[in-house]
Amino acid sequence: MSSQVRFTDFKSDKQPTWCPGCGDFGTMNGMMKALANTGNDPDNTFVVAGIGCSGKIGTYMHSYALHGVHGRALPVGTGVKMANPDLEVMVAGGDGDGYSIGAGHFVHAVRRNLDMTYVVMDNRIYGLTKGQASPTSREDFETSTTPEGPKQPPVNPLALALASGGSFIAQSFSSDAMRHAEIVQEAIEHDGFGFVNVFSPCVTFNDVDTYDYFRDNLVDLAEEDHDPTDEDAAKQKILDSSKEYQGVIYRNDDAVSYDQQFGLDTNMSEIPDGAPEDAMDLVREFY
Amino acid sequence: MPADFNWAIGGEAGDGIDSTGKIFAQALSRAGRHVFTSKDFASRIRGGYTAYKVRTSVDDVQSVVDRLDVLIALTQRTIDENLDELHDGSVIIYDGERSTMADVEIPEGMIGLDVPLKRLAEEAGGAIMRNVVALGAACEVTDFPIENLDSALQKRFGNKGQQLVENNKEAARSGQDYVAEEYDHEFDYDLDTTDNDYVLLNGDQAIGMGAIAAGCRFYAGYPITPATDVMEYLTGRIEQYGGHVVQAEDELSAINIALGAARAGARSMTATSGPGIDLMAETFGLVATSETPLVICDVMRSGPSTGMPTKQEQGDLNMTLYGGHGEIPRFVLAPTSVDECFWKTVEAFNLAEKYNTPVYLVSDLAMAVTEQTFPPEAFDMDAVEIERGRVVDDDTIGEWQNEKGQFKPHALTEDGVSPRAFPGTAGGAHMSTGLEHDELGRRTEDTDMRIEQVDKRTRKVETAKEREDWSPREFGNPESDQLIISWGSNEGALIEAIDLLEDDDIDVRFLSVPYIFPRPDLSEEINSADEVVVVECNQTGQFADVLEHDALRRVKRINKYDGVRFKADELADEIRAALAEEEVTA
Ligand SMILES: Cc1ncc(C[n+]2csc(CCOP(=O)(O)OP(=O)(O)O)c2C)c(N)n1
Ligand code: SF4
């Protein structure tokens, strides 16, 4: 790790094709800042992206990266981190990617509590497929596939994370650049699975959950004297649907991460030239 | 008296059939006898008929046959289920004091030995040992030195305390003594011992062992019959070599976790059976397009859907050969015997890394649950070679960067093989994706680049075809113009069937093919033979189809899809009939 890394070192020379004004620009910049601030560089960082407008992030960042299939970025990140715990692993995706097709993986990645970071760009819509309802869309949000709204309550990702035993649960707003970067940085620094749901407005297909909406309704927990280690206080905030919160909502510093539990500390890319020296013992076990 | 001896224990699932069978098999193996086991089990944990069969000989045994010489029957159904295989002089050991066996009917000509298994076991320290009493009785019937059984009991129970081992030994002696005292009969069986050293293992274990030998340090899987043994084998062992096994939430996750580990540079594997392969199909395409080396093991069972989970079939050939949307390069290897499960696993890892390509390692239930004896040298670890392919380091990375210093993970090369940089390598940062991409790994829809990348990926397979050996295994008479071809676990039964046919002066050449893709070009062999018969455990003849496609000639087929593996004698009959039939006309 070099100390001179700047956040622009994490930028690729590929120009983003996101719509002008898309919240994902801010989300990505904050992630790059957080990575640089935590002393990482592109050669020791692995970014895994899902599918969606959000998933394009892997293309616009510079690091070791994999852009996978829809909904399965978390398992890929899981494998990368387990096989080489020295790497800084960051997984990114959208609300459809993470809470719909990938919801099962989300629950299990949270409870596995491997030391990595998961950033979800929550625009409450499917952007890449041009505007269908997502699991976080409001009950009455009219889209091409839900002309009268989904008529189902939205998924509460923070509640899902808490119920799954989450050890770090946070939320941020992509256009509040400084706070967003700070929060992602805390997630990286957390010893375990750092989860950040980011309000990342879609300016093309979502005219309800807009920048203005979030600006007007956002409450920053840093200004509220919230104690993230107090589980009851966290529950209260997470279940309060009258407001949108920004900040670290819950943090359990006592939770033991998966890598610690299983003593994962080996870079598994290094193996001998042939079978292990004592490999005949494996055969002899079958006497 | 037959040269080989066939023994079975059967009862209800939950009766301890499996572990008792295994103890006997181990005793025979430790006595220097060859052993070949097979299991007959239903897909339930308690209740339902289950049996563990052991064929043994001082010579090599590679198959099951239609004969049963000594049967330990814990239920009447055990006798009923095996009537076909029992013969005049077969011995049936049972406990007449067991309520369900009170009215037992011993078929005409067979010898029933009523041994109070439970009572003797209780006297020796606990009813749970009644199967061991039966094993003691079997030793007496077969003149098998009971000390060999002691050593297997020691292995099985040693870690639970010496007292338990002694109790079991005593239980075995009481069964032996009971038969000796109560039945004044000269039995026809005689199990000699030899000084040979054998190990006894099944196909799943051989795959797990091959994986560790080959440097596999990462396994992600989701339990499914009959692949679970691979995961169970690796758990607790791979850690000793700095590796890790993770039980994923499902197969979608398993293959993606395994893929992530492979991207991090680990030799990585997942194993599953048909339904899991279906779930993995989408990511399989990603593995191939992102050019990630990964071994995906499919231990086939009877399908489609959940089919018959505990029964044999070779029905996934088409899925592994063609499965996935779009056109995807891959290797498909199918070991033909338990020891080949080991070697093909080693080869699978080398192929995956030399060509940055997913490899399907296709095995089947018959091989997975069969324990077979081998001399330990069959798994000569010194002969294991590890080839990691085109991995770059600090010194070589420059050759694979463009003028801007960007690494090209999908460089267009003549042999189709691109370089790999393990994360952490300075200057190697790059991204890979399932989207069509350029040399840097970045998405493109450029028509020329699309064609170049597709061709490059295909070229790897062409290179591999030239550089690697894809020969079949050959048995029988190489000069014969009657050709038998098969793949997968049928090899053993076929080798024995050929011996049986030889006794009838029927002479065949047998090619056992361990490579489905690429596969050897057998056109010449097929076209120069008078008769060609393709043997496989499926209904449609999936392998026969590809061979017909390759050779442009119709072949005869022997297909079995009742859920049971081929038996040597049954196969000999089928081949005899197929060769006698009129030639197939197109
Ligand atoms: C298996 C599969 N199903 C469907 C799709 C099509 N698809 C691509 S992106 C997407 C939704 C993305 O929504 P979200 O995760 O919210 O990301 P956004 O585009 O809004 O950033 C869908 C359904 C796909 N690529 N793969
Ligand atoms: S469609 Fe929405 S989410 Fe996608 S790039 Fe445009 S603004 Fe962003």
PDB file of N, CA, C and O in Angstrom, chain B residues 17-55:
ATOM      1  N   ILE B  17     -26.796 -50.403   8.127  1.00  0.00           N
ATOM      2  CA  ILE B  17     -26.372 -51.267   7.020  1.00  0.00           C
ATOM      3  C   ILE B  17     -25.045 -50.782   6.432  1.00  0.00           C
ATOM      4  O   ILE B  17     -24.115 -51.555   6.208  1.00  0.00           O
ATOM      5  N   ASP B  18     -25.002 -49.496   6.182  1.00  0.00           N
ATOM      6  CA  ASP B  18     -23.860 -48.913   5.511  1.00  0.00           C
ATOM      7  C   ASP B  18     -22.560 -49.116   6.278  1.00  0.00           C
ATOM      8  O   ASP B  18     -21.553 -49.542   5.725  1.00  0.00           O
ATOM      9  N   SER B  19     -22.604 -48.804   7.573  1.00  0.00           N
ATOM     10  CA  SER B  19     -21.348 -48.874   8.315  1.00  0.00           C
ATOM     11  C   SER B  19     -20.945 -50.332   8.515  1.00  0.00           C
ATOM     12  O   SER B  19     -19.762 -50.660   8.523  1.00  0.00           O
ATOM     13  N   THR B  20     -21.916 -51.227   8.649  1.00  0.00           N
ATOM     14  CA  THR B  20     -21.567 -52.641   8.794  1.00  0.00           C
ATOM     15  C   THR B  20     -20.922 -53.155   7.509  1.00  0.00           C
ATOM     16  O   THR B  20     -19.901 -53.863   7.535  1.00  0.00           O
ATOM     17  N   GLY B  21     -21.528 -52.786   6.385  1.00  0.00           N
ATOM     18  CA  GLY B  21     -20.982 -53.217   5.096  1.00  0.00           C
ATOM     19  C   GLY B  21     -19.567 -52.714   4.930  1.00  0.00           C
ATOM     20  O   GLY B  21     -18.667 -53.443   4.515  1.00  0.00           O
ATOM     21  N   LYS B  22     -19.396 -51.473   5.309  1.00  0.00           N
ATOM     22  CA  LYS B  22     -18.089 -50.840   5.164  1.00  0.00           C
ATOM     23  C   LYS B  22     -17.032 -51.549   6.025  1.00  0.00           C
ATOM     24  O   LYS B  22     -15.893 -51.741   5.598  1.00  0.00           O
ATOM     25  N   ILE B  23     -17.430 -51.954   7.236  1.00  0.00           N
ATOM     26  CA  ILE B  23     -16.481 -52.656   8.112  1.00  0.00           C
ATOM     27  C   ILE B  23     -16.040 -53.976   7.473  1.00  0.00           C
ATOM     28  O   ILE B  23     -14.860 -54.310   7.438  1.00  0.00           O
ATOM     29  N   PHE B  24     -17.005 -54.675   6.897  1.00  0.00           N
ATOM     30  CA  PHE B  24     -16.663 -55.953   6.280  1.00  0.00           C
ATOM     31  C   PHE B  24     -15.759 -55.727   5.055  1.00  0.00           C
ATOM     32  O   PHE B  24     -14.761 -56.430   4.858  1.00  0.00           O
ATOM     33  N   ALA B  25     -16.114 -54.718   4.264  1.00  0.00           N
ATOM     34  CA  ALA B  25     -15.314 -54.414   3.076  1.00  0.00           C
ATOM     35  C   ALA B  25     -13.875 -54.078   3.486  1.00  0.00           C
ATOM     36  O   ALA B  25     -12.907 -54.524   2.866  1.00  0.00           O
ATOM     37  N   GLN B  26     -13.760 -53.322   4.569  1.00  0.00           N
ATOM     38  CA  GLN B  26     -12.440 -52.930   5.039  1.00  0.00           C
ATOM     39  C   GLN B  26     -11.656 -54.142   5.553  1.00  0.00           C
ATOM     40  O   GLN B  26     -10.454 -54.263   5.314  1.00  0.00           O
ATOM     41  N   ALA B  27     -12.355 -55.037   6.241  1.00  0.00           N
ATOM     42  CA  ALA B  27     -11.704 -56.243   6.750  1.00  0.00           C
ATOM     43  C   ALA B  27     -11.136 -57.048   5.576  1.00  0.00           C
ATOM     44  O   ALA B  27     -10.002 -57.534   5.618  1.00  0.00           O
ATOM     45  N   LEU B  28     -11.913 -57.161   4.516  1.00  0.00           N
ATOM     46  CA  LEU B  28     -11.465 -57.917   3.338  1.00  0.00           C
ATOM     47  C   LEU B  28     -10.264 -57.237   2.686  1.00  0.00           C
ATOM     48  O   LEU B  28      -9.292 -57.879   2.308  1.00  0.00           O
ATOM     49  N   SER B  29     -10.361 -55.911   2.563  1.00  0.00           N
ATOM     50  CA  SER B  29      -9.280 -55.164   1.938  1.00  0.00           C
ATOM     51  C   SER B  29      -7.990 -55.292   2.739  1.00  0.00           C
ATOM     52  O   SER B  29      -6.905 -55.492   2.194  1.00  0.00           O
ATOM     53  N   ARG B  30      -8.127 -55.219   4.070  1.00  0.00           N
ATOM     54  CA  ARG B  30      -6.945 -55.338   4.921  1.00  0.00           C
ATOM     55  C   ARG B  30      -6.375 -56.745   4.895  1.00  0.00           C
ATOM     56  O   ARG B  30      -5.217 -56.962   5.259  1.00  0.00           O
ATOM     57  N   ALA B  31      -7.220 -57.696   4.483  1.00  0.00           N
ATOM     58  CA  ALA B  31      -6.738 -59.069   4.363  1.00  0.00           C
ATOM     59  C   ALA B  31      -6.123 -59.298   2.984  1.00  0.00           C
ATOM     60  O   ALA B  31      -5.863 -60.432   2.583  1.00  0.00           O
ATOM     61  N   GLY B  32      -5.934 -58.210   2.230  1.00  0.00           N
ATOM     62  CA  GLY B  32      -5.272 -58.327   0.933  1.00  0.00           C
ATOM     63  C   GLY B  32      -6.166 -58.832  -0.171  1.00  0.00           C
ATOM     64  O   GLY B  32      -5.702 -59.348  -1.186  1.00  0.00           O
ATOM     65  N   ARG B  33      -7.469 -58.699   0.003  1.00  0.00           N
ATOM     66  CA  ARG B  33      -8.409 -59.115  -1.051  1.00  0.00           C
ATOM     67  C   ARG B  33      -8.927 -57.899  -1.794  1.00  0.00           C
ATOM     68  O   ARG B  33      -9.097 -56.838  -1.223  1.00  0.00           O
ATOM     69  N   HIS B  34      -9.184 -58.080  -3.072  1.00  0.00           N
ATOM     70  CA  HIS B  34      -9.828 -57.017  -3.821  1.00  0.00           C
ATOM     71  C   HIS B  34     -11.294 -56.907  -3.421  1.00  0.00           C
ATOM     72  O   HIS B  34     -11.955 -57.920  -3.151  1.00  0.00           O
ATOM     73  N   VAL B  35     -11.778 -55.711  -3.400  1.00  0.00           N
ATOM     74  CA  VAL B  35     -13.161 -55.469  -2.997  1.00  0.00           C
ATOM     75  C   VAL B  35     -13.809 -54.490  -3.968  1.00  0.00           C
ATOM     76  O   VAL B  35     -13.168 -53.539  -4.429  1.00  0.00           O
ATOM     77  N   PHE B  36     -15.062 -54.751  -4.264  1.00  0.00           N
ATOM     78  CA  PHE B  36     -15.851 -53.806  -5.060  1.00  0.00           C
ATOM     79  C   PHE B  36     -17.222 -53.737  -4.396  1.00  0.00           C
ATOM     80  O   PHE B  36     -17.902 -54.738  -4.256  1.00  0.00           O
ATOM     81  N   THR B  37     -17.612 -52.566  -3.949  1.00  0.00           N
ATOM     82  CA  THR B  37     -18.878 -52.483  -3.224  1.00  0.00           C
ATOM     83  C   THR B  37     -19.931 -51.750  -4.053  1.00  0.00           C
ATOM     84  O   THR B  37     -19.603 -50.989  -4.957  1.00  0.00           O
ATOM     85  N   SER B  38     -21.169 -52.020  -3.717  1.00  0.00           N
ATOM     86  CA  SER B  38     -22.248 -51.247  -4.342  1.00  0.00           C
ATOM     87  C   SER B  38     -23.340 -51.071  -3.312  1.00  0.00           C
ATOM     88  O   SER B  38     -23.458 -51.866  -2.378  1.00  0.00           O
ATOM     89  N   LYS B  39     -24.077 -50.015  -3.479  1.00  0.00           N
ATOM     90  CA  LYS B  39     -25.128 -49.733  -2.502  1.00  0.00           C
ATOM     91  C   LYS B  39     -26.458 -49.630  -3.197  1.00  0.00           C
ATOM     92  O   LYS B  39     -26.554 -49.127  -4.301  1.00  0.00           O
ATOM     93  N   ASP B  40     -27.454 -50.119  -2.498  1.00  0.00           N
ATOM     94  CA  ASP B  40     -28.799 -50.027  -3.001  1.00  0.00           C
ATOM     95  C   ASP B  40     -29.543 -49.260  -1.931  1.00  0.00           C
ATOM     96  O   ASP B  40     -29.721 -49.757  -0.828  1.00  0.00           O
ATOM     97  N   PHE B  41     -29.873 -48.013  -2.199  1.00  0.00           N
ATOM     98  CA  PHE B  41     -30.543 -47.278  -1.133  1.00  0.00           C
ATOM     99  C   PHE B  41     -31.660 -46.398  -1.661  1.00  0.00           C
ATOM    100  O   PHE B  41     -31.650 -45.992  -2.816  1.00  0.00           O
ATOM    101  N   ALA B  42     -32.618 -46.144  -0.799  1.00  0.00           N
ATOM    102  CA  ALA B  42     -33.746 -45.307  -1.171  1.00  0.00           C
ATOM    103  C   ALA B  42     -33.471 -43.906  -0.655  1.00  0.00           C
ATOM    104  O   ALA B  42     -32.615 -43.696   0.184  1.00  0.00           O
ATOM    105  N   SER B  43     -34.215 -42.949  -1.169  1.00  0.00           N
ATOM    106  CA  SER B  43     -33.961 -41.570  -0.792  1.00  0.00           C
ATOM    107  C   SER B  43     -34.704 -41.209   0.481  1.00  0.00           C
ATOM    108  O   SER B  43     -35.555 -40.357   0.485  1.00  0.00           O
ATOM    109  N   ARG B  44     -34.401 -41.893   1.543  1.00  0.00           N
ATOM    110  CA  ARG B  44     -34.969 -41.532   2.835  1.00  0.00           C
ATOM    111  C   ARG B  44     -33.998 -41.958   3.916  1.00  0.00           C
ATOM    112  O   ARG B  44     -33.154 -42.818   3.702  1.00  0.00           O
ATOM    113  N   ILE B  45     -34.125 -41.326   5.068  1.00  0.00           N
ATOM    114  CA  ILE B  45     -33.141 -41.558   6.111  1.00  0.00           C
ATOM    115  C   ILE B  45     -33.497 -42.756   6.974  1.00  0.00           C
ATOM    116  O   ILE B  45     -32.671 -43.592   7.295  1.00  0.00           O
ATOM    117  N   ARG B  46     -34.763 -42.879   7.346  1.00  0.00           N
ATOM    118  CA  ARG B  46     -35.195 -44.049   8.120  1.00  0.00           C
ATOM    119  C   ARG B  46     -36.289 -44.758   7.350  1.00  0.00           C
ATOM    120  O   ARG B  46     -37.112 -44.154   6.697  1.00  0.00           O
ATOM    121  N   GLY B  47     -36.283 -46.078   7.466  1.00  0.00           N
ATOM    122  CA  GLY B  47     -37.285 -46.855   6.761  1.00  0.00           C
ATOM    123  C   GLY B  47     -36.902 -46.967   5.307  1.00  0.00           C
ATOM    124  O   GLY B  47     -36.109 -46.208   4.800  1.00  0.00           O
ATOM    125  N   GLY B  48     -37.468 -47.961   4.631  1.00  0.00           N
ATOM    126  CA  GLY B  48     -37.116 -48.146   3.232  1.00  0.00           C
ATOM    127  C   GLY B  48     -35.957 -49.113   3.144  1.00  0.00           C
ATOM    128  O   GLY B  48     -35.053 -49.101   3.959  1.00  0.00           O
ATOM    129  N   TYR B  49     -36.003 -49.968   2.126  1.00  0.00           N
ATOM    130  CA  TYR B  49     -35.004 -51.016   1.986  1.00  0.00           C
ATOM    131  C   TYR B  49     -33.651 -50.435   1.614  1.00  0.00           C
ATOM    132  O   TYR B  49     -33.555 -49.537   0.792  1.00  0.00           O
ATOM    133  N   THR B  50     -32.620 -50.912   2.240  1.00  0.00           N
ATOM    134  CA  THR B  50     -31.280 -50.546   1.804  1.00  0.00           C
ATOM    135  C   THR B  50     -30.336 -51.731   1.950  1.00  0.00           C
ATOM    136  O   THR B  50     -30.530 -52.570   2.832  1.00  0.00           O
ATOM    137  N   ALA B  51     -29.387 -51.803   1.056  1.00  0.00           N
ATOM    138  CA  ALA B  51     -28.435 -52.906   1.113  1.00  0.00           C
ATOM    139  C   ALA B  51     -27.051 -52.428   0.734  1.00  0.00           C
ATOM    140  O   ALA B  51     -26.892 -51.465  -0.007  1.00  0.00           O
ATOM    141  N   TYR B  52     -26.071 -53.095   1.287  1.00  0.00           N
ATOM    142  CA  TYR B  52     -24.668 -52.809   0.965  1.00  0.00           C
ATOM    143  C   TYR B  52     -24.089 -54.126   0.477  1.00  0.00           C
ATOM    144  O   TYR B  52     -24.136 -55.134   1.183  1.00  0.00           O
ATOM    145  N   LYS B  53     -23.603 -54.107  -0.744  1.00  0.00           N
ATOM    146  CA  LYS B  53     -23.106 -55.351  -1.325  1.00  0.00           C
ATOM    147  C   LYS B  53     -21.602 -55.302  -1.522  1.00  0.00           C
ATOM    148  O   LYS B  53     -21.058 -54.255  -1.867  1.00  0.00           O
ATOM    149  N   VAL B  54     -20.977 -56.424  -1.308  1.00  0.00           N
ATOM    150  CA  VAL B  54     -19.532 -56.508  -1.466  1.00  0.00           C
ATOM    151  C   VAL B  54     -19.201 -57.677  -2.376  1.00  0.00           C
ATOM    152  O   VAL B  54     -19.664 -58.798  -2.148  1.00  0.00           O
ATOM    153  N   ARG B  55     -18.451 -57.381  -3.413  1.00  0.00           N
ATOM    154  CA  ARG B  55     -17.915 -58.463  -4.227  1.00  0.00           C
ATOM    155  C   ARG B  55     -16.426 -58.509  -3.922  1.00  0.00           C
ATOM    156  O   ARG B  55     -15.771 -57.473  -3.862  1.00  0.00           O
TER     157      ARG B  55
END
